[in-house]
Amino acid sequence: MYMYYLLAWKLKNEIQHDTPEHQHSIVQKTFILALDGDSNFRPRAVLQLVDLMKRDKKVGAACGRIHPIGTGPMVWYQKFEYATGHWFQKAAEHVFGCVLCSPGCFSLFRANAIMSPNVMSKYTVNATTPKEYLQCDQGEDRWLCTLMLKQGFRIEYCAASDAKTYSPESLHEFFNQRRRWMPSTIANNFDLIMDGKLFVAQNETFSWLYIAYQSALFCISLIAPSIVILLLTGACASAVPAFRRDKVYGIWKSLGLVGGPVVFYAIICLKAKREMQLQMASVLTVLYSIFMLLVGIGMTLVLSQSVFCAPGHFLVFSIMVPFVLAALAHPYEATCLPHMIWYWLSVPSMFVLLFIYAICNMHSVAWGTREKPQPEPEKEEPQIKSTQTKAPLFVKEGNAISDIDQLPAIQVHEKTEAVIKMGCDYAFQLMCCLYKTPDRDDIEEAAMQIRINQFEDRVDNLMHQLNIPLVERVETEATPKNQLKAKLSDVIAGSPRVKFVSPTAKPYERNNLLNPYWIEGKRLSGGELRVVSEEESVFWNELIEKYLKPLDKDDVQEAKVNALLVKLRNKSVIGLYTLNLLSIALIFFIQLNPAMQIPWILNTDMSFDVFGMVFLLFYIVVMFVQMIGMLYHRTGTFMYVIAATKIFPDKPKAMSAEKDLSHNALRYASELQNLASSSYFTNTRDPSSDYTRRHANKRAFQILNDKNRRLGSARYEDIFLQRITRLSRHANRGSVEELALSRGLSIQKDTAAAMWKRVSKKLSVKDKHRPEIDTRKEDVQYEF
């Protein structure tokens, strides 16, 4: 809605009479900042994104460094995850190709890119197929970036532009968020690989080598659960002494210990409700964290007892070195490195359990971040009816209660909503009558009528003073003046004392275009109310009709779409489960085959399985490529910061007295008539001296604490004239170029003279306002 209003209405109307060349230039220089409601950033961060846009007209969007904020272990995990994602992945994408996603929490988009054909027109289309639900609705920022990339625009990453946003603090909220992101990422990456030829042809930043790089990462992400399970199986078999001693079945026991809970959770995700899935994920996350802690301790003991340069040492070294170097290259973000501990403990949960949860629930297209549970419809309670003839039980008159003899009866007041009754046969009975909460509309109606009557009274008084004949007003029976205040108090108190009469006048009709409800707020009252033009009204009506009007619910179509989503979920689950099971079986039997063991390069007495060698080589190649991209991008960021920073700032040019006075006259005048100000210039000593400042502060403190004085009774004009007179004398006689008005404000000597010149002209016209100035003692502070 906002994009259509800003681009299709505001911008279009401003440039509709310009030349096509000027229109194209304005659209290229118009940017839209996308934010989340809880994002926090500095203005400088936006200007840094604008600099990227100004450098290259083909940049359609730019994103900054996102810092998750919040409390708890879940936020600590995300701090390290976001840090490594920006350090390695986004930097490598920026250098070797193009950033694939500009997050909606803090990004800058070019209007020219959004208004391009097949971008906004496709972005606003309602999803109708399962693929569109996953690719378009679940990750709308990634889908918008995919459309822009297909049109040939580039997306860049600025590491110097920082923004903070609140991240999920609980495991349930985090799992629901990633349940949307993960299928959307898979769908968009699959689209990128399948349409690689189109991306390479339309976008000059894409190459077949970059497509191959993204394809390798995409394939690894699909079998990531099986890789994690096998790595944990090997680590458990090496770290646990009982498994290490059992040469035959030790590895099988380790696989059962690691993979058993995974199979159990996969069944739970297919059969149980989502709440049960999340609860089971929480329990397994805790258990796997303890397991990872024990495995880490066991691996540390094993590595400490093995010879130097063993395969385990080399693996740990290759994992830790890139992160340490990245932290050294980002010194202000190095505090994220200790959170690697939480990342290590959460590896089974985030790479296995989360993957299973997201795939098994991909048919649910509801957004899961910070959603509030929908309240259940209230059940209608049976109304309490009287068994006797309906008559008033009692009438409240002050503090008295009439009809005492009828208290044991069941009848209640007509406004009673519910009754709570208890007693001991006929000995006594206690009955509580619950009344309805007063309606807000009744309160506002009564209060508004009282304000109208007060306004009419003031108008009558004014007309009487001006000798204007009064017009007799006839009060309706609905709101007599002598009952309005009682009506208001009774409505607020919920008392049934006053009987309301339905108004006979025409009810107040509200038009959201002419008299909207929000315009009557206290903070907005008295403001200027402007009515939109007829053209803009037509624009809004068409926009509401086409994009904002609630969709008609079609139960048949909705059931059909749900069935297709479930079918797609079943196919995806079968395919991904089969792929990971085949990967586990293939790699596991390769590790068990002695013929597939190869000698370690640095020590021939040690062997290394083929899978471990292939995984290690792939990891080293990917990290090396991302390290090169990170260092290259970091160098560019450093050069940009140096170019944008003024090491030797230019000395500000002194403004002329008239120009200074025209810009800062209000500040000077406000300080000169400030009753609580400690005026430094009122002493003949050097206004910048410490003695003068201490003396002025002491005098101001005495004045403010003098109970016999009333600062509110002083005339601001007299104070101003007294101080400006003394200030002009200092300006004519002093040797300093600046005079201090307060601790944070000073005035040039020429500006003070120009100010006195203006004031003296006013005094020549109105001498009666000029105060008598005591000139006998220059060192005396003026009394307020």
Short mmCIF file of C-alpha atoms in Angstrom, two decimals, residues 360 373 443 453 541 599:
data_model
loop_
_atom_site.label_atom_id
_atom_site.label_comp_id
_atom_site.label_asym_id
_atom_site.label_seq_id
_atom_site.Cartn_x
_atom_site.Cartn_y
_atom_site.Cartn_z
CA CYS A 360 6.99 -31.44 7.90
CA PRO A 373 -3.16 -17.13 20.10
CA ILE A 443 -19.56 8.20 27.92
CA ASN A 453 -23.30 23.30 26.16
CA ASN A 541 -10.82 3.76 -3.85
CA PRO A 599 46.71 -43.15 5.11
#
